[in-house]
Amino acid sequence: MKLISYQRVSSRKQNETGDSLNEQRQAIETYCKLYGHEIVYSAYDVASGKSRKSRPAFEECIEMLEHGIAEGIICFDLSRISRSLADLSKMIEKYFTKDLTLISVKE
């Protein structure tokens, strides 16, 4: 499956002390190799997960899905997509219920 890899940290400090962008990317790449998926694009944001408006790379990923460039998005953890369960639920319903896939390595 052709996937877009998406990573996010809330701050530069989290990138140094938490699940860094590099650690997220490595886990995603390992998962894709294990299950035979192809990463066609990789994107990341250093921004809060509270709002999609502050995450231009994520918006770019959604646009790429809408144009058929990939079959889904893979992330390290669903909290990298959204911190709000209500927002995450709306996104899943809007984008990932028919032909598109959302994969979380951790969940």
CSV table of C-alpha atoms in Angstrom, one decimal, residues 13-83:
chain,number,residue,atom,x,y,z
A,13,LYS,CA,11.7,20.5,23.5
A,14,GLN,CA,9.5,17.4,22.9
A,15,ASN,CA,11.5,16.6,19.9
A,16,GLU,CA,14.6,16.4,22.2
A,17,THR,CA,13.0,14.6,25.2
A,18,GLY,CA,9.9,12.8,24.0
A,19,ASP,CA,9.0,10.7,21.0
A,20,SER,CA,11.2,12.6,18.6
A,21,LEU,CA,10.5,13.1,15.0
A,22,ASN,CA,13.4,10.8,14.2
A,23,GLU,CA,12.1,8.0,16.5
A,24,GLN,CA,8.6,8.3,15.0
A,25,ARG,CA,10.0,8.1,11.5
A,26,GLN,CA,12.1,5.1,12.3
A,27,ALA,CA,9.2,3.2,13.9
A,28,ILE,CA,7.0,4.0,10.8
A,29,GLU,CA,9.7,2.9,8.4
A,30,THR,CA,10.2,-0.4,10.3
A,31,TYR,CA,6.4,-1.0,10.3
A,32,CYS,CA,6.2,-0.4,6.6
A,33,LYS,CA,9.1,-2.7,5.8
A,34,LEU,CA,7.5,-5.4,8.0
A,35,TYR,CA,4.1,-5.2,6.3
A,36,GLY,CA,5.3,-4.4,2.7
A,37,HIS,CA,4.0,-0.8,2.5
A,38,GLU,CA,5.7,1.9,0.5
A,39,ILE,CA,6.2,5.4,1.9
A,40,VAL,CA,5.5,7.8,-1.0
A,41,TYR,CA,5.9,11.0,1.0
A,42,SER,CA,7.0,12.0,4.5
A,43,ALA,CA,5.9,15.1,6.3
A,44,TYR,CA,6.1,16.5,9.8
A,45,ASP,CA,4.9,19.4,11.9
A,46,VAL,CA,6.3,21.0,15.1
A,47,ALA,CA,3.0,22.3,16.4
A,48,SER,CA,0.2,21.6,18.8
A,49,GLY,CA,-2.3,18.8,18.0
A,50,LYS,CA,-5.2,21.0,19.1
A,51,SER,CA,-5.9,22.4,15.7
A,52,ARG,CA,-5.3,21.4,12.1
A,53,LYS,CA,-4.9,25.0,11.1
A,54,SER,CA,-1.5,25.2,12.8
A,55,ARG,CA,-0.2,22.1,11.0
A,56,PRO,CA,0.5,22.9,7.3
A,57,ALA,CA,2.3,19.6,6.7
A,58,PHE,CA,-0.8,17.6,7.8
A,59,GLU,CA,-3.0,19.7,5.6
A,60,GLU,CA,-0.7,18.9,2.7
A,61,CYS,CA,-1.0,15.2,3.5
A,62,ILE,CA,-4.8,15.5,3.4
A,63,GLU,CA,-4.6,17.3,0.0
A,64,MET,CA,-2.4,14.5,-1.3
A,65,LEU,CA,-4.9,11.9,-0.3
A,66,GLU,CA,-7.7,13.8,-1.9
A,67,HIS,CA,-5.6,13.8,-5.2
A,68,GLY,CA,-5.0,10.1,-5.0
A,69,ILE,CA,-1.3,10.3,-4.5
A,70,ALA,CA,-1.4,7.8,-1.6
A,71,GLU,CA,-3.9,5.2,-0.2
A,72,GLY,CA,-3.5,6.4,3.4
A,73,ILE,CA,-1.5,8.0,6.2
A,74,ILE,CA,0.7,6.2,8.7
A,75,CYS,CA,1.6,7.8,12.0
A,76,PHE,CA,3.4,6.7,15.1
A,77,ASP,CA,0.5,7.3,17.4
A,78,LEU,CA,-3.0,8.6,16.9
A,79,SER,CA,-2.3,11.5,19.2
A,80,ARG,CA,0.1,12.7,16.5
A,81,ILE,CA,-3.0,13.2,14.2
A,82,SER,CA,-5.1,14.9,16.9
A,83,ARG,CA,-5.2,15.3,20.7
